[in-house]
Amino acid sequence: MVHGLLLLLLPLLPLPALAQADTPAPPFEKCEDAPYLAETPDGVVGGVNVEYDGSVAVFSDGACFASRGIQLWAREIRFDQATGEVRLEAFTAQTRTYRFRARTGVVRARLFRARGIGLTTCKCGEDLRLVAEEAHFDTESGLLVLADSELAVYGLELAHFDQLRLAIDQPVAEAIPGLPSTGGTGSGGGTVLNVPLRFGYSFSDGLTLGFEDLPLPPRAGETASSTLTLLVSNLSNPETRTLTLGAAVADAGGSVRFRTVLRHRWFDLEARLESGPFFLTGDTNRDEAVAAGARYSLFELGWRDTFALEGARLSPFVRLAEEQTVSDDNPQAHSPGDAYVGGLTVGAELRYPFELKEGPAAFRLEPWVLGAVYTHDSPYVAAGLRLEGGYSEGFSWRIAYEYSLQNRPSAYRYERREPTSRFAGELGYADLTAHASFDFLDRELGASLRYAPKLPDGVLTAEFRYRNDLDAPPGDAFAQQRELVVDFNPNPIACTFSFAAAPTLGFDFLRGGMSRAGLELRYADCCFVWKVGYQHVFLSQTGEAATGRFTFGLELR
Amino acid sequence: MKKNALLLLVASTLVLTAGRFSSFSVESGEQELDLGTGVTTMPKGGVLVDNRNGLRLEGSYIQFKQEEFIRARNATLRGSDGNFAAASLEYVFRGEQLRLSGVRYSSSAVKGLTSNSGLGLLAENVVVLKGNVRSQDPQLEASTLVIDTARNQALVLGGFSYKDGQSSFKGQRDDSTLLIEFKSKTTATTKVPADVLGRLRSYANKL
């Protein structure tokens, strides 16, 4: 999002004074431990000093208020014994997830009203913050309701909410809908943010630079969110050089997305409109392939909805489509879906997940069936199941089996479910994890053994990866893998304005040489962990190119 | 909050500070006078009264010497505003000091006030209560209380707690200080001026 732009501009800008003077810490951590304490109907009020004028007690010098797991620190707190009202001036609060500040607050009869709110996830400063003029907090439910709030990053407004309800200890990504978060916890220990910045460098193709799905600041009163894409790739190679331009608008009801990729000799267009269950797509090259041989284009108009039926999920669909597949690279033309196909499809997919949990044991079975009929082709049927079982107490194990079959390759890619027969199992005890998998159709065996002890400064992982394609001709080194990868993931950075480094090294025993080497540098400022990494693959394992790759990541601290 | 009730507490100690035995007489009880020392002993107890100050002292054992001291065990001191009881009581005429141990006090306003020991410096209008200072109504607990009735001030030293209805107020540290002043309104502060703290604490140190 805006970070991307900022990162680009960062070298041009004089760094703002990031370190803000925080209020001095009071001489006690919990309000309940304050030297002087009053218990009120809505919580406790404490302070280092108290003055009582005959009707109101004024707590000062580290004044605090605690109620329902929330603890507030204020310049001054006034408790009116007659009315039971607690009034706070210039207060701050910190939960596991947030830091709050507010100009004033009043607690009375279980309800806490505050004015002039600022809320941030940052450890210091407020480069990422939610501001609201008014908020109320229910001391019974623990919900904070912000009225008319704005989400801003480095002073730029990203989103506006008429009403935002926050559970005070809810993870940030769930609580703040405007954050473009992946929802996961990153290697740096924080919530991972989708960074719209794209930066890459390849020795053969050159620089890739730009931003993808960069959120644009909303206008006042606007509920839709819009994004912009501008990306140049492989700048030094005229054959593979591309320029991507795109825009998207989305709101609760639907979305529109448009993208064009300008290439050496042609250009591609992709447009998609979604409105409730309806969708419309035009895509001249969905694979974004750079080689003409793998091109695939699509035009479709469709409807798909999902209904819950006593534990089952039924997804009927209707689709009018034209697909073009040029599979010159694949000598085995296996379906009429190759080359050119068009017409109407009516189909449905039914899934019936079944779960059982008993203490540390868990079992899950999900059978499914999909059928489709066409105007110009015979019907397509596919069915399958996924079976999972596991146990976790002291040691853990997990097995999964996935199976599916089809009567023939489907007319279109949309409904196609490729035949599968795959088994995977995992056994874990303490720092040791063993993993094995076998694909019965591809006859490929995979296994790994990982030892990941937790050291004082982080987690050291040594993983041996084994893979063998049983159908590959003998001596085909690319069908096999015997690689040991050692990496170190340092503990989440605890101190602001400090660095951590995460190195990776790999050794290929099959070919006898270093397979990969990489280093990720992490830097923590008040709000974010910035991650920049470079990894070079010397001996490629299947599915990766023997080249260097830059990575960039951003996490909330 | 709290402090209105503390005002009553102070009022109660007026009994003590008014308790100057300027002149008293024996109302009942056997007396044994030691002619050598001038000390009168009432081994089976008795009653002393000070009609001028409206005071009445009962004890299971009393010893006194006119213009010097009165000592009593299981003593009850009755005044117009309430009753003091003490396991032992000693009144020294010079300096007008009243020392008590095992103090209990009750009046219409204050119920069940107790402390391990008490000191009345009657010339200076100061009363000190020390050790497990408690009252049942209002619910108060403190370690030391110094009351200066002339200046309408009271100082709470050390940890204290006070409960009133739905709210309560506590000083949680051993070095807590709370100065209460009784003027047209009762006010209180934990920021005790150094001179006031020094003066009142010196009284507390005498007990």
Short mmCIF file of N, CA and C in Angstrom, two decimals, chain B residues 128-192:
data_model
loop_
_atom_site.label_atom_id
_atom_site.label_comp_id
_atom_site.label_asym_id
_atom_site.label_seq_id
_atom_site.Cartn_x
_atom_site.Cartn_y
_atom_site.Cartn_z
N VAL B 128 -2.58 10.46 69.67
CA VAL B 128 -1.95 9.51 68.74
C VAL B 128 -2.55 8.14 69.02
N LEU B 129 -2.99 7.47 67.94
CA LEU B 129 -3.44 6.08 68.06
C LEU B 129 -2.50 5.25 67.19
N LYS B 130 -2.02 4.13 67.74
CA LYS B 130 -1.01 3.38 67.00
C LYS B 130 -1.27 1.89 67.12
N GLY B 131 -1.00 1.18 66.02
CA GLY B 131 -1.08 -0.27 66.03
C GLY B 131 -2.49 -0.77 65.85
N ASN B 132 -2.77 -1.35 64.67
CA ASN B 132 -4.10 -1.90 64.38
C ASN B 132 -5.22 -0.95 64.71
N VAL B 133 -5.10 0.28 64.23
CA VAL B 133 -6.18 1.24 64.46
C VAL B 133 -7.35 0.82 63.57
N ARG B 134 -8.47 0.52 64.17
CA ARG B 134 -9.62 0.06 63.40
C ARG B 134 -10.90 0.67 63.93
N SER B 135 -11.86 0.85 63.03
CA SER B 135 -13.21 1.15 63.51
C SER B 135 -14.18 0.37 62.63
N GLN B 136 -15.29 -0.05 63.25
CA GLN B 136 -16.25 -0.87 62.51
C GLN B 136 -17.16 -0.02 61.66
N ASP B 137 -17.53 1.13 62.16
CA ASP B 137 -18.44 1.99 61.41
C ASP B 137 -18.09 3.43 61.70
N PRO B 138 -17.46 4.15 60.80
CA PRO B 138 -17.07 3.74 59.44
C PRO B 138 -15.98 2.68 59.46
N GLN B 139 -15.86 1.89 58.35
CA GLN B 139 -14.85 0.84 58.30
C GLN B 139 -13.50 1.43 57.97
N LEU B 140 -12.68 1.51 58.98
CA LEU B 140 -11.36 2.12 58.79
C LEU B 140 -10.30 1.22 59.38
N GLU B 141 -9.16 1.11 58.66
CA GLU B 141 -8.01 0.42 59.21
C GLU B 141 -6.80 1.28 58.93
N ALA B 142 -5.97 1.46 59.95
CA ALA B 142 -4.76 2.25 59.75
C ALA B 142 -3.72 1.75 60.72
N SER B 143 -2.46 2.10 60.47
CA SER B 143 -1.46 1.68 61.45
C SER B 143 -1.23 2.78 62.47
N THR B 144 -1.24 4.04 62.01
CA THR B 144 -1.02 5.15 62.95
C THR B 144 -1.91 6.33 62.58
N LEU B 145 -2.50 6.94 63.56
CA LEU B 145 -3.34 8.10 63.34
C LEU B 145 -2.93 9.18 64.34
N VAL B 146 -2.61 10.37 63.84
CA VAL B 146 -2.26 11.49 64.72
C VAL B 146 -3.33 12.56 64.54
N ILE B 147 -3.94 12.99 65.62
CA ILE B 147 -5.03 13.95 65.52
C ILE B 147 -4.67 15.20 66.31
N ASP B 148 -4.69 16.32 65.61
CA ASP B 148 -4.41 17.61 66.25
C ASP B 148 -5.73 18.38 66.29
N THR B 149 -6.39 18.35 67.41
CA THR B 149 -7.73 18.94 67.46
C THR B 149 -7.69 20.46 67.45
N ALA B 150 -6.58 21.06 67.88
CA ALA B 150 -6.49 22.53 67.89
C ALA B 150 -6.44 23.04 66.46
N ARG B 151 -5.70 22.34 65.60
CA ARG B 151 -5.59 22.80 64.21
C ARG B 151 -6.59 22.12 63.29
N ASN B 152 -7.44 21.25 63.83
CA ASN B 152 -8.40 20.50 63.02
C ASN B 152 -7.72 19.71 61.91
N GLN B 153 -6.63 19.02 62.29
CA GLN B 153 -5.89 18.22 61.32
C GLN B 153 -5.77 16.80 61.85
N ALA B 154 -5.73 15.87 60.90
CA ALA B 154 -5.42 14.49 61.27
C ALA B 154 -4.46 13.94 60.24
N LEU B 155 -3.48 13.16 60.69
CA LEU B 155 -2.51 12.59 59.77
C LEU B 155 -2.56 11.07 59.91
N VAL B 156 -2.76 10.39 58.75
CA VAL B 156 -2.70 8.93 58.73
C VAL B 156 -1.31 8.56 58.24
N LEU B 157 -0.62 7.73 59.01
CA LEU B 157 0.73 7.30 58.63
C LEU B 157 0.71 5.80 58.39
N GLY B 158 1.37 5.36 57.28
CA GLY B 158 1.43 3.93 56.97
C GLY B 158 0.20 3.48 56.22
N GLY B 159 0.15 2.20 55.91
CA GLY B 159 -0.97 1.66 55.12
C GLY B 159 -2.29 1.88 55.81
N PHE B 160 -3.31 2.20 55.03
CA PHE B 160 -4.65 2.39 55.60
C PHE B 160 -5.70 1.96 54.59
N SER B 161 -6.88 1.70 55.05
CA SER B 161 -7.99 1.46 54.13
C SER B 161 -9.27 1.97 54.76
N TYR B 162 -10.14 2.43 53.90
CA TYR B 162 -11.39 3.01 54.36
C TYR B 162 -12.48 2.57 53.41
N LYS B 163 -13.58 2.07 53.91
CA LYS B 163 -14.68 1.62 53.05
C LYS B 163 -15.93 2.42 53.38
N ASP B 164 -16.64 2.77 52.31
CA ASP B 164 -17.89 3.51 52.49
C ASP B 164 -18.81 3.15 51.34
N GLY B 165 -19.83 2.38 51.62
CA GLY B 165 -20.78 2.00 50.57
C GLY B 165 -20.08 1.25 49.47
N GLN B 166 -20.22 1.74 48.20
CA GLN B 166 -19.67 1.03 47.05
C GLN B 166 -18.21 1.38 46.78
N SER B 167 -17.71 2.39 47.44
CA SER B 167 -16.33 2.77 47.14
C SER B 167 -15.44 2.57 48.36
N SER B 168 -14.17 2.46 48.07
CA SER B 168 -13.20 2.32 49.15
C SER B 168 -11.95 3.10 48.78
N PHE B 169 -11.13 3.39 49.76
CA PHE B 169 -9.92 4.16 49.52
C PHE B 169 -8.81 3.55 50.36
N LYS B 170 -7.66 3.33 49.70
CA LYS B 170 -6.56 2.65 50.38
C LYS B 170 -5.25 3.37 50.18
N GLY B 171 -4.41 3.35 51.19
CA GLY B 171 -3.01 3.71 51.04
C GLY B 171 -2.27 2.40 51.20
N GLN B 172 -1.55 1.98 50.14
CA GLN B 172 -1.07 0.61 50.12
C GLN B 172 0.37 0.46 50.59
N ARG B 173 1.06 1.58 50.82
CA ARG B 173 2.48 1.44 51.16
C ARG B 173 2.71 1.76 52.63
N ASP B 174 3.80 1.23 53.16
CA ASP B 174 4.11 1.46 54.56
C ASP B 174 4.45 2.93 54.82
N ASP B 175 4.88 3.64 53.74
CA ASP B 175 5.22 5.06 53.94
C ASP B 175 4.08 5.97 53.46
N SER B 176 2.86 5.43 53.38
CA SER B 176 1.72 6.27 52.97
C SER B 176 1.49 7.39 53.98
N THR B 177 1.09 8.52 53.45
CA THR B 177 0.74 9.64 54.33
C THR B 177 -0.54 10.27 53.82
N LEU B 178 -1.43 10.61 54.69
CA LEU B 178 -2.67 11.27 54.28
C LEU B 178 -3.01 12.32 55.33
N LEU B 179 -3.07 13.56 54.89
CA LEU B 179 -3.40 14.65 55.81
C LEU B 179 -4.86 15.04 55.59
N ILE B 180 -5.62 15.01 56.66
CA ILE B 180 -7.03 15.37 56.56
C ILE B 180 -7.21 16.67 57.34
N GLU B 181 -7.91 17.61 56.72
CA GLU B 181 -8.14 18.89 57.41
C GLU B 181 -9.63 19.14 57.52
N PHE B 182 -10.05 19.54 58.69
CA PHE B 182 -11.48 19.73 58.96
C PHE B 182 -11.74 21.21 59.09
N LYS B 183 -12.25 21.77 57.98
CA LYS B 183 -12.59 23.19 58.00
C LYS B 183 -14.08 23.28 57.69
N SER B 184 -14.47 24.24 56.87
CA SER B 184 -15.89 24.27 56.50
C SER B 184 -16.24 22.98 55.74
N LYS B 185 -15.24 22.49 54.94
CA LYS B 185 -15.39 21.17 54.29
C LYS B 185 -14.20 20.33 54.73
N THR B 186 -14.38 19.02 54.67
CA THR B 186 -13.27 18.14 54.98
C THR B 186 -12.44 17.95 53.72
N THR B 187 -11.17 18.27 53.77
CA THR B 187 -10.31 18.05 52.62
C THR B 187 -9.20 17.10 53.03
N ALA B 188 -8.58 16.50 52.01
CA ALA B 188 -7.49 15.57 52.31
C ALA B 188 -6.47 15.63 51.20
N THR B 189 -5.22 15.33 51.54
CA THR B 189 -4.18 15.27 50.52
C THR B 189 -3.09 14.31 50.95
N THR B 190 -2.51 13.67 49.92
CA THR B 190 -1.36 12.81 50.20
C THR B 190 -0.06 13.60 50.10
N LYS B 191 -0.16 14.83 49.53
CA LYS B 191 1.03 15.70 49.47
C LYS B 191 1.06 16.51 50.75
N VAL B 192 1.63 15.95 51.77
CA VAL B 192 1.62 16.60 53.09
C VAL B 192 2.79 17.59 53.15
#
